[in-house]
GROMACS .gro file of N, CA and C in nm:
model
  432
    1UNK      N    1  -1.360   0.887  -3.303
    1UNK     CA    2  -1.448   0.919  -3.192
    1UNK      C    3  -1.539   1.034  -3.235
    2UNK      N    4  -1.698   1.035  -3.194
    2UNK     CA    5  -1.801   1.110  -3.257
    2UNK      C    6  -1.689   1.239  -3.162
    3UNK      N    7  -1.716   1.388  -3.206
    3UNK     CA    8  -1.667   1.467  -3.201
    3UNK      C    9  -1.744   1.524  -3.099
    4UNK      N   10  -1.875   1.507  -3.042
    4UNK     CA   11  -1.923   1.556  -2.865
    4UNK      C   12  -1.876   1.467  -2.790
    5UNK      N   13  -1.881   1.331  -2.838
    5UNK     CA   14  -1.830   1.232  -2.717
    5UNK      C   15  -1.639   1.287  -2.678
    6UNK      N   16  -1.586   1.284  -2.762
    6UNK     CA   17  -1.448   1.355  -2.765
    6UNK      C   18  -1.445   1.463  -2.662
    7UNK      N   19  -1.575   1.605  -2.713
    7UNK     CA   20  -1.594   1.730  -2.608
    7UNK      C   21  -1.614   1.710  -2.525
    8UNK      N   22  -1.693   1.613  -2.483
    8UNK     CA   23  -1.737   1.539  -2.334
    8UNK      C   24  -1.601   1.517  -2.219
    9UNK      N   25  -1.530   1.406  -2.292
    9UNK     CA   26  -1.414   1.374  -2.230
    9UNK      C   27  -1.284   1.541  -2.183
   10UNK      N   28  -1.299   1.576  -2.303
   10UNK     CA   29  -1.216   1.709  -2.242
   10UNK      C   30  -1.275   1.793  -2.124
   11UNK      N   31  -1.427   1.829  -2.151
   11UNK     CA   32  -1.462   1.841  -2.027
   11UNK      C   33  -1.476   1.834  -1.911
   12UNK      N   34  -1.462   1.665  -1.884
   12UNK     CA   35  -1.461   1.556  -1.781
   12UNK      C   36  -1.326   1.610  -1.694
   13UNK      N   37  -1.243   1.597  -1.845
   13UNK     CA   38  -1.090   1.617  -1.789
   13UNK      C   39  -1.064   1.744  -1.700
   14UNK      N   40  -1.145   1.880  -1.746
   14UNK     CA   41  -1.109   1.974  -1.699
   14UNK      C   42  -1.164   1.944  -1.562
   15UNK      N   43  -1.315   1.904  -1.513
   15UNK     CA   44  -1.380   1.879  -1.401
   15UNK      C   45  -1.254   1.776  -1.306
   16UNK      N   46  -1.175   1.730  -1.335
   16UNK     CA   47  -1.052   1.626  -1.271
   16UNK      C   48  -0.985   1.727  -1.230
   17UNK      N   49  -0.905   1.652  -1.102
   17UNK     CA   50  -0.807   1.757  -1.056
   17UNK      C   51  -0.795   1.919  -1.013
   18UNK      N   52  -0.917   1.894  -0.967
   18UNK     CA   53  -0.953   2.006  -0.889
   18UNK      C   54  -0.908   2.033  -0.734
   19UNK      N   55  -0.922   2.098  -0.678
   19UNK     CA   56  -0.900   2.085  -0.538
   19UNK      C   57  -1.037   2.090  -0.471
   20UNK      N   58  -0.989   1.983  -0.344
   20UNK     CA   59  -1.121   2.016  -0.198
   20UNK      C   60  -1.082   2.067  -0.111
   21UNK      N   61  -1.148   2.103  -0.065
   21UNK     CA   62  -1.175   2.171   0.114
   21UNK      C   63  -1.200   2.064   0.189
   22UNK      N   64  -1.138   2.034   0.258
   22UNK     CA   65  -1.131   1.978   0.397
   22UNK      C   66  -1.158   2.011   0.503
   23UNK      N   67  -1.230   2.021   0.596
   23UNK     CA   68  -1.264   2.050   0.693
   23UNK      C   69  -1.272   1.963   0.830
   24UNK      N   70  -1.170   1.975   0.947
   24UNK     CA   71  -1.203   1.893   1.060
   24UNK      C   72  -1.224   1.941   1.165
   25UNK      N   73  -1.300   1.880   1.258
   25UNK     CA   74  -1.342   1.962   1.379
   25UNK      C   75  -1.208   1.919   1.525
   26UNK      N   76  -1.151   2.006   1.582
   26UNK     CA   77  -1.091   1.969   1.685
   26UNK      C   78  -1.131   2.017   1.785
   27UNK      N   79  -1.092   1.935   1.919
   27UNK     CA   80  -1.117   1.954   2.014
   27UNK      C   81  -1.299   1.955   2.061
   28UNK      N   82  -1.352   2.004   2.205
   28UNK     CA   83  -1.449   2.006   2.177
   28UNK      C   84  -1.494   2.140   2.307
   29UNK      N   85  -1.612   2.156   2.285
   29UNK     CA   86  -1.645   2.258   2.419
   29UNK      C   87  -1.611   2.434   2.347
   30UNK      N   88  -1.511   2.471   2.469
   30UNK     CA   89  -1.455   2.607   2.435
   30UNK      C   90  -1.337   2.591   2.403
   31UNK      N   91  -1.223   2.465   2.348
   31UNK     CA   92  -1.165   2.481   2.307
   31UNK      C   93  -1.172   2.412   2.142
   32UNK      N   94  -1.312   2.422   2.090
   32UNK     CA   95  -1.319   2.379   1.979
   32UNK      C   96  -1.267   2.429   1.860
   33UNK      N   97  -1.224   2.398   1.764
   33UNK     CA   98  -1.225   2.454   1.711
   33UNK      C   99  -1.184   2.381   1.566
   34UNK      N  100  -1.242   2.471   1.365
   34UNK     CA  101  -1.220   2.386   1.266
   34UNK      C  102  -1.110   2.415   1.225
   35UNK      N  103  -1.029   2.330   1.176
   35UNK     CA  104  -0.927   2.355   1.075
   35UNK      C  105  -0.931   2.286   0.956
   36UNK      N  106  -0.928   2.376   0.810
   36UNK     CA  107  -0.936   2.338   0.701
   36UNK      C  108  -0.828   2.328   0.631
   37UNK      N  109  -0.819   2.287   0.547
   37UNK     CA  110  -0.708   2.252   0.446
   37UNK      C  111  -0.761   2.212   0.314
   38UNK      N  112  -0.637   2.201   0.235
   38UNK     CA  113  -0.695   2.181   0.061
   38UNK      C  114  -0.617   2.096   0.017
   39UNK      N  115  -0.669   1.961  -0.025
   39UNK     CA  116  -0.610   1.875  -0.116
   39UNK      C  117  -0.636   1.890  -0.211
   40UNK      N  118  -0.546   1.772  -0.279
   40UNK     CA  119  -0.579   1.741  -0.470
   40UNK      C  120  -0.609   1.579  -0.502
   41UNK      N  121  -0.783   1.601  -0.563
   41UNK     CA  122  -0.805   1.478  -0.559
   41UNK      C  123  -0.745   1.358  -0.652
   42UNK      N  124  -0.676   1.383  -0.763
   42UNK     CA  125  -0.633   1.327  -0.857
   42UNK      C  126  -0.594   1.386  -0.942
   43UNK      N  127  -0.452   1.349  -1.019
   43UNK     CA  128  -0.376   1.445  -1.116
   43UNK      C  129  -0.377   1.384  -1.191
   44UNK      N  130  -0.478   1.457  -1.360
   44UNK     CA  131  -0.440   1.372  -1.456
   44UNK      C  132  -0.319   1.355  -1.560
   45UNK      N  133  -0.268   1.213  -1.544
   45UNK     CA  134  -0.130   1.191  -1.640
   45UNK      C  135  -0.159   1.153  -1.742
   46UNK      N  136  -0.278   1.162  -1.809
   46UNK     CA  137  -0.272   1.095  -1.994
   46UNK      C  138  -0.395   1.099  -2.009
   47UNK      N  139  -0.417   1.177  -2.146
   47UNK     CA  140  -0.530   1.201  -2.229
   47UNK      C  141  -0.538   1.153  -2.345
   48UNK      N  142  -0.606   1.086  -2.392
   48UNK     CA  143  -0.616   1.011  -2.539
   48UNK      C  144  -0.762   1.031  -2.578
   49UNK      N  145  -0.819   1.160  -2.616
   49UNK     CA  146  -0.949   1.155  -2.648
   49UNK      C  147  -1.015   1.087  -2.764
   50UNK      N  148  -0.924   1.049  -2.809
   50UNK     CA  149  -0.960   0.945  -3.009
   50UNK      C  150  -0.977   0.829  -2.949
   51UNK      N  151  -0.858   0.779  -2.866
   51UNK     CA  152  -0.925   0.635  -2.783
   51UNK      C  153  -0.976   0.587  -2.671
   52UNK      N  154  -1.040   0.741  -2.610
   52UNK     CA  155  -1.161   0.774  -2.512
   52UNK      C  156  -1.038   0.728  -2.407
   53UNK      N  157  -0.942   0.706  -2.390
   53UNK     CA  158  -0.833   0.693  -2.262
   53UNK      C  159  -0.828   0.830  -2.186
   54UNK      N  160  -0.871   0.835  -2.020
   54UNK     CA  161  -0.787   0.921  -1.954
   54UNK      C  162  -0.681   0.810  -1.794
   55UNK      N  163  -0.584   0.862  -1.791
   55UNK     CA  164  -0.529   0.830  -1.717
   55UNK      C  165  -0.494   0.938  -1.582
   56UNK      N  166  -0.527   0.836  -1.493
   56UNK     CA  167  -0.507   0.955  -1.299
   56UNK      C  168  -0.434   0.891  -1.197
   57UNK      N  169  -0.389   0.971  -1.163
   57UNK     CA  170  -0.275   0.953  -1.017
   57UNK      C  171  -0.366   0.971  -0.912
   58UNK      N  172  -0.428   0.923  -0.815
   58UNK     CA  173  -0.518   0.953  -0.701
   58UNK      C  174  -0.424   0.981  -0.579
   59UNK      N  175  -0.492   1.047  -0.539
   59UNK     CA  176  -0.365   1.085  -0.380
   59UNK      C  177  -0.330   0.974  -0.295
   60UNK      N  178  -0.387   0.850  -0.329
   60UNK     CA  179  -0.314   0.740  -0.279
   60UNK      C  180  -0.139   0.718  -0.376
   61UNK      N  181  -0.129   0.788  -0.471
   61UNK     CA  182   0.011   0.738  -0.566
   61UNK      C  183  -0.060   0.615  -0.678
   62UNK      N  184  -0.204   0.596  -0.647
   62UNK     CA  185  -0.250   0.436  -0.705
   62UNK      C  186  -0.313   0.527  -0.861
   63UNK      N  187  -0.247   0.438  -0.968
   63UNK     CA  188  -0.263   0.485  -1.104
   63UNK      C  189  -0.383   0.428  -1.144
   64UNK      N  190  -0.450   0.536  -1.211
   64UNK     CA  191  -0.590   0.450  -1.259
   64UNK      C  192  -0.577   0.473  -1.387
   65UNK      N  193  -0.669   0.370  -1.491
   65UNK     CA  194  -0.680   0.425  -1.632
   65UNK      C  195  -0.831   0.374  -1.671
   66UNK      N  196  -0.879   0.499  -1.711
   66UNK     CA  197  -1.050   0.494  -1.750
   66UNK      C  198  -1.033   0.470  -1.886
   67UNK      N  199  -1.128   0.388  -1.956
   67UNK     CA  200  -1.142   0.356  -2.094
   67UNK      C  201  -1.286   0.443  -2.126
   68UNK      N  202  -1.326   0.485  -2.194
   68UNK     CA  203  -1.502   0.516  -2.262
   68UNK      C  204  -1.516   0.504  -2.377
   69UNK      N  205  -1.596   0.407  -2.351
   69UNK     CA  206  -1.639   0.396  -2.493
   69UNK      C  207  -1.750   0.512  -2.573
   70UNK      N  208  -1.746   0.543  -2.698
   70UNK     CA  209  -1.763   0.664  -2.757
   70UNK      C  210  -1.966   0.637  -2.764
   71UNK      N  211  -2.026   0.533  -2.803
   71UNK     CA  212  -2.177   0.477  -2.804
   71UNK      C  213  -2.210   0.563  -2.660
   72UNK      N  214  -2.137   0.489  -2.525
   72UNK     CA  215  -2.144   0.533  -2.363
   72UNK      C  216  -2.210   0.650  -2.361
   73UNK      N  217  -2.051   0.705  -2.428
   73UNK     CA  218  -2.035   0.872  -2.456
   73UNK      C  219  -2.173   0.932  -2.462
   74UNK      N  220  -2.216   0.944  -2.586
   74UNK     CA  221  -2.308   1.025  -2.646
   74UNK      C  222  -2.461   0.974  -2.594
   75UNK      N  223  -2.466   0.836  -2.566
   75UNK     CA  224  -2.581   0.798  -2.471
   75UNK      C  225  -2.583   0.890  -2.360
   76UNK      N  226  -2.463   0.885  -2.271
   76UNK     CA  227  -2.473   0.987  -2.175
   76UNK      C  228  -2.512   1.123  -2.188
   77UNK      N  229  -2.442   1.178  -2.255
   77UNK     CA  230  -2.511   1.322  -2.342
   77UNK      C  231  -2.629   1.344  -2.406
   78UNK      N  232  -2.741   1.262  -2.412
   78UNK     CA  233  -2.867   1.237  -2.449
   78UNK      C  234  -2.947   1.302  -2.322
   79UNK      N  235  -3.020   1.427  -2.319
   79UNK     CA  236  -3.079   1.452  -2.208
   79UNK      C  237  -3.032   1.477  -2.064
   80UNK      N  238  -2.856   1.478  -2.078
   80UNK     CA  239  -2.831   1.562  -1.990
   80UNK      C  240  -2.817   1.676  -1.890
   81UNK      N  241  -2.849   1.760  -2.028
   81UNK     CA  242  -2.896   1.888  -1.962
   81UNK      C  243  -2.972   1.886  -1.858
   82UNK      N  244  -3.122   1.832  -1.879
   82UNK     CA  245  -3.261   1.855  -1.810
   82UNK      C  246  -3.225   1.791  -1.665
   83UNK      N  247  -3.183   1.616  -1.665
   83UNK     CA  248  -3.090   1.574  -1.568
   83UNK      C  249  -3.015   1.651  -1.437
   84UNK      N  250  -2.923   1.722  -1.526
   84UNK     CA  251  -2.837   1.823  -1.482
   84UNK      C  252  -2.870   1.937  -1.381
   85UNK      N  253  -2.987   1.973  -1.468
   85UNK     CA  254  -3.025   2.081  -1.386
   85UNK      C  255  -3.102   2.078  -1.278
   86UNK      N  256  -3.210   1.943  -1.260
   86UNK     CA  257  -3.253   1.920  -1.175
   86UNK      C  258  -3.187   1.895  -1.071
   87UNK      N  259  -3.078   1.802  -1.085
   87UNK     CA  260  -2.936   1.761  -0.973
   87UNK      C  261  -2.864   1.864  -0.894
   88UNK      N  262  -2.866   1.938  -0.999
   88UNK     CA  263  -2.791   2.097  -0.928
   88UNK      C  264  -2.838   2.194  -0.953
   89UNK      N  265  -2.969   2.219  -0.957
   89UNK     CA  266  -2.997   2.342  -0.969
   89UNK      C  267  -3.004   2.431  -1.010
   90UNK      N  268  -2.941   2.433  -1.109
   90UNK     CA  269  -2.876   2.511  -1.219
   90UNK      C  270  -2.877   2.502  -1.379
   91UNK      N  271  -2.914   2.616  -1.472
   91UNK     CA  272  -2.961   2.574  -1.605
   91UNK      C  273  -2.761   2.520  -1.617
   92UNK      N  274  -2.798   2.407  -1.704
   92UNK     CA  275  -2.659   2.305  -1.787
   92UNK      C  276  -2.670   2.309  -1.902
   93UNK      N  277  -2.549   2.299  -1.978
   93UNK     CA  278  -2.531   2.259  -2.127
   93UNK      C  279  -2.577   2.053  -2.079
   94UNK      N  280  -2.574   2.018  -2.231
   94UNK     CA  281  -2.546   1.840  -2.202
   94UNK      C  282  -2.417   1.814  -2.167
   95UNK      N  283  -2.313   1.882  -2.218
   95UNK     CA  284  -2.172   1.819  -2.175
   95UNK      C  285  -2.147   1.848  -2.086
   96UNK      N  286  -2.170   1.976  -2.012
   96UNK     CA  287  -2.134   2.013  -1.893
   96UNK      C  288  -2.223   1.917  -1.763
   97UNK      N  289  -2.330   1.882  -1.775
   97UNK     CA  290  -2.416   1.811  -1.723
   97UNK      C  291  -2.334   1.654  -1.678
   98UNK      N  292  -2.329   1.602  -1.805
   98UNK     CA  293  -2.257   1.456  -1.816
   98UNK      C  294  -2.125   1.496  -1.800
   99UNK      N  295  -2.048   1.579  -1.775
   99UNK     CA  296  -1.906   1.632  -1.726
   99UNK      C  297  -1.928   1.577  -1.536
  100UNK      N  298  -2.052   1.630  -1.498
  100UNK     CA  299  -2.002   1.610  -1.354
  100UNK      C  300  -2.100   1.497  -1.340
  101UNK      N  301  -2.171   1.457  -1.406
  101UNK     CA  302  -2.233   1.290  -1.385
  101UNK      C  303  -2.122   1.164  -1.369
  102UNK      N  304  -2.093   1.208  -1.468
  102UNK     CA  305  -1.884   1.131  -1.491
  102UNK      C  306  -1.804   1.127  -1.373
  103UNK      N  307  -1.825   1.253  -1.323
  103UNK     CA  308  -1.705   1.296  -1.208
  103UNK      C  309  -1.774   1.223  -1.080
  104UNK      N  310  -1.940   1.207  -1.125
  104UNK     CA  311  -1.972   1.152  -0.990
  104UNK      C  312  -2.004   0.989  -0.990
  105UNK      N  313  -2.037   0.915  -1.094
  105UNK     CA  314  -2.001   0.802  -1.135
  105UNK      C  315  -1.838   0.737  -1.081
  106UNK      N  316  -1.754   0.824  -1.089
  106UNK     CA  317  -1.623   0.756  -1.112
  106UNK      C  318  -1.566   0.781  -0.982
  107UNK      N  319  -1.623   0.884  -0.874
  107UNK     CA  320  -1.606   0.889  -0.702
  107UNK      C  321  -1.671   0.744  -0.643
  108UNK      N  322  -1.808   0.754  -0.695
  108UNK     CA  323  -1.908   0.672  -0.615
  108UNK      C  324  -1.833   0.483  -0.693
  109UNK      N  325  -1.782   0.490  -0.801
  109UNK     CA  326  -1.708   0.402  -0.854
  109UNK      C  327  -1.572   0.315  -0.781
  110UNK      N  328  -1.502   0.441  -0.763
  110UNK     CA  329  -1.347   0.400  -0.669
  110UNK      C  330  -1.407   0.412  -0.553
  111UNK      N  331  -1.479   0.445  -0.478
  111UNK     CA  332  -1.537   0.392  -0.358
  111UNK      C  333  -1.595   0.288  -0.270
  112UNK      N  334  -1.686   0.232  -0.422
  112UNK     CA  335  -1.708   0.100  -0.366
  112UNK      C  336  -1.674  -0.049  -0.462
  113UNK      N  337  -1.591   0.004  -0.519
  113UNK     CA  338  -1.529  -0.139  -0.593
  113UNK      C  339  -1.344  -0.096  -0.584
  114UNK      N  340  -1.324  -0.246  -0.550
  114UNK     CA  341  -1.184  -0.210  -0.549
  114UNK      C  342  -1.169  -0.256  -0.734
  115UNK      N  343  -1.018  -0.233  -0.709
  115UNK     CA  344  -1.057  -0.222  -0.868
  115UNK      C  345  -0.915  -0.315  -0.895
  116UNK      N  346  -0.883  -0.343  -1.042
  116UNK     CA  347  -0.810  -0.426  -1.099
  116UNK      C  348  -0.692  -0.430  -1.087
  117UNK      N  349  -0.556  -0.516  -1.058
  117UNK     CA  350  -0.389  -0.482  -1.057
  117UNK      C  351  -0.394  -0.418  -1.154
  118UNK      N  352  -0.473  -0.411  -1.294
  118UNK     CA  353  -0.383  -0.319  -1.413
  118UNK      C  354  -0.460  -0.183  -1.390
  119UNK      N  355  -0.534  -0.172  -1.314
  119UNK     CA  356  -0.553  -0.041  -1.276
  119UNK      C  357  -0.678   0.012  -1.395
  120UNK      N  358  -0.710  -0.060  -1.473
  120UNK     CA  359  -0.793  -0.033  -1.544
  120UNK      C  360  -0.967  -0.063  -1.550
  121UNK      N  361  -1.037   0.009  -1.598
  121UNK     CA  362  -1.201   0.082  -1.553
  121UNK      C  363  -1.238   0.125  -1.672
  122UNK      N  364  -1.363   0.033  -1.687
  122UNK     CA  365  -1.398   0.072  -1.827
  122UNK      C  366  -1.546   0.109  -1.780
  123UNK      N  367  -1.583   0.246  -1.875
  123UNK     CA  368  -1.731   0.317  -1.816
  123UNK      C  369  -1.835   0.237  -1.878
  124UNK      N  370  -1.909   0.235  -1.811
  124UNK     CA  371  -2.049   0.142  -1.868
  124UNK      C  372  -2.206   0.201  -1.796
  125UNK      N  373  -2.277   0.221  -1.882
  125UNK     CA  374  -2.366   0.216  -1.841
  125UNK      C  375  -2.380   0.294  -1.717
  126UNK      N  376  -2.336   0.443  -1.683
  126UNK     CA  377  -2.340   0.509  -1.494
  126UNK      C  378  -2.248   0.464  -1.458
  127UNK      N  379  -2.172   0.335  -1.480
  127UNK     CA  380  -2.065   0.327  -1.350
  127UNK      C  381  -1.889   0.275  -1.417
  128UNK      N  382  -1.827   0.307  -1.382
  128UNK     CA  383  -1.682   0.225  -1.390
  128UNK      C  384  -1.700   0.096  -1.307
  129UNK      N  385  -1.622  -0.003  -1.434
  129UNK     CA  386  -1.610  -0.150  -1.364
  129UNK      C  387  -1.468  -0.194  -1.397
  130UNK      N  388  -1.398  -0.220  -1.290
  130UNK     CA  389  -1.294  -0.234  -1.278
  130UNK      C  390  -1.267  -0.357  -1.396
  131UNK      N  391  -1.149  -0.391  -1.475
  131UNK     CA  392  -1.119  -0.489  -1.553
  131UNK      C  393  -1.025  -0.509  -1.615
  132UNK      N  394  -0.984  -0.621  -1.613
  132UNK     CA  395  -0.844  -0.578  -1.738
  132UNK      C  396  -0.865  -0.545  -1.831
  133UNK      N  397  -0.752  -0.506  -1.917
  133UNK     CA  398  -0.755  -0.400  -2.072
  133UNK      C  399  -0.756  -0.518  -2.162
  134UNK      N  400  -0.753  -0.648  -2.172
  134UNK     CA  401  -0.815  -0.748  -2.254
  134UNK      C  402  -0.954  -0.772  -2.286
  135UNK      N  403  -1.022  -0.800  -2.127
  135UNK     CA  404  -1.153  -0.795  -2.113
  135UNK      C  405  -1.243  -0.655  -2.124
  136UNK      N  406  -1.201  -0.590  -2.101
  136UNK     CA  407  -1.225  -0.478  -2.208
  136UNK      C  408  -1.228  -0.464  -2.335
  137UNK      N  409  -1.107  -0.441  -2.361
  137UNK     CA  410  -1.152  -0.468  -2.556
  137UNK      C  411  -1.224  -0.607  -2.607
  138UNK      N  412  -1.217  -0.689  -2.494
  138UNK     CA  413  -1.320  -0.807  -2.563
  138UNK      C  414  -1.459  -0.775  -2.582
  139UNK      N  415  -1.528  -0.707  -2.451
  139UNK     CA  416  -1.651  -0.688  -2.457
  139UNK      C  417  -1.626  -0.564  -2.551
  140UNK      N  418  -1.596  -0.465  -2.599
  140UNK     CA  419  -1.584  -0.372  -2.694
  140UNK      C  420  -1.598  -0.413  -2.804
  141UNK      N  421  -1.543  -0.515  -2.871
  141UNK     CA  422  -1.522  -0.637  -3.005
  141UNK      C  423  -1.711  -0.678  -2.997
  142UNK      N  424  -1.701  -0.773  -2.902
  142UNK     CA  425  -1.853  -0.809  -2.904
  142UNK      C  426  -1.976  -0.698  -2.934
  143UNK      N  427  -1.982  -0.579  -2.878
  143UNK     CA  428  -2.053  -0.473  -2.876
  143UNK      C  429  -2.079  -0.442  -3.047
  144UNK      N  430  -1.922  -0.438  -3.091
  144UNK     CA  431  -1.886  -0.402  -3.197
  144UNK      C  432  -1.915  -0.243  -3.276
   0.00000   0.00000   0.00000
């Protein structure tokens, strides 16, 4: 694995498993009032950065396993920065940039595709597509 696409993924990883803020509104009028709380959006159980594998527990208990391919990788990291900063505001490295492009690819991903019994999602092109780990390495073979 090219050795930024590799940095990329560790990155990614650190951006995983963070906590949110929750916020709900109760009641309404004068007895309104918010109560927040903090979950955990996903805990990662397995890192394989040589064979671009990360593996996550989502707060459903439902196991996912992301494949990336390393070409993906470094395509993504092409002009991230500039990307980046426009999105948020903020001057970015490229990895750090494509760190939360990833993180937001792979929300907007498990959101609107259900995804495979083997639990497996291979990155392509902006988005995770749910698939088995055959058809995966098939189209990987073909790519070559």
């Amino acid at each position: 694995m090219d050795p930024r696409a590799a940095d990329l993924l560790r990155r990614f990883v650190g951006e995983l498993g963070g906590e949110v803020e929750v916020s709900v509104r109760r009641g309404s009028g004068r007895s309104e009032r918010w109560e927040t709380s903090t979950e955990i959006r996903e805990t990662v159980t397995g890192f394989d950065p040589e064979q671009g594998v990360v593996e996550l527990e989502l707060r459903d208990g439902q196991t996912v396993r992301l494949h990336f391919d390393e070409t993906q990788l470094v395509h993504l990291l092409d002009g991230a920065a500039a990307d980046g900063t426009e999105a948020w505001g903020e001057p970015l490295s490229d990895e750090e940039a494509a760190a939360r492009f990833l993180t937001v690819h792979l929300g907007e991903s498990l959101a609107t595709q259900e995804g495979h019994p083997s639990g497996w999602w291979e990155y392509e092109d902006g988005s995770f597509m749910p698939a088995p780990p055959w058809e995966a390495f098939a189209r990987r073979r073909q790519r070559g």
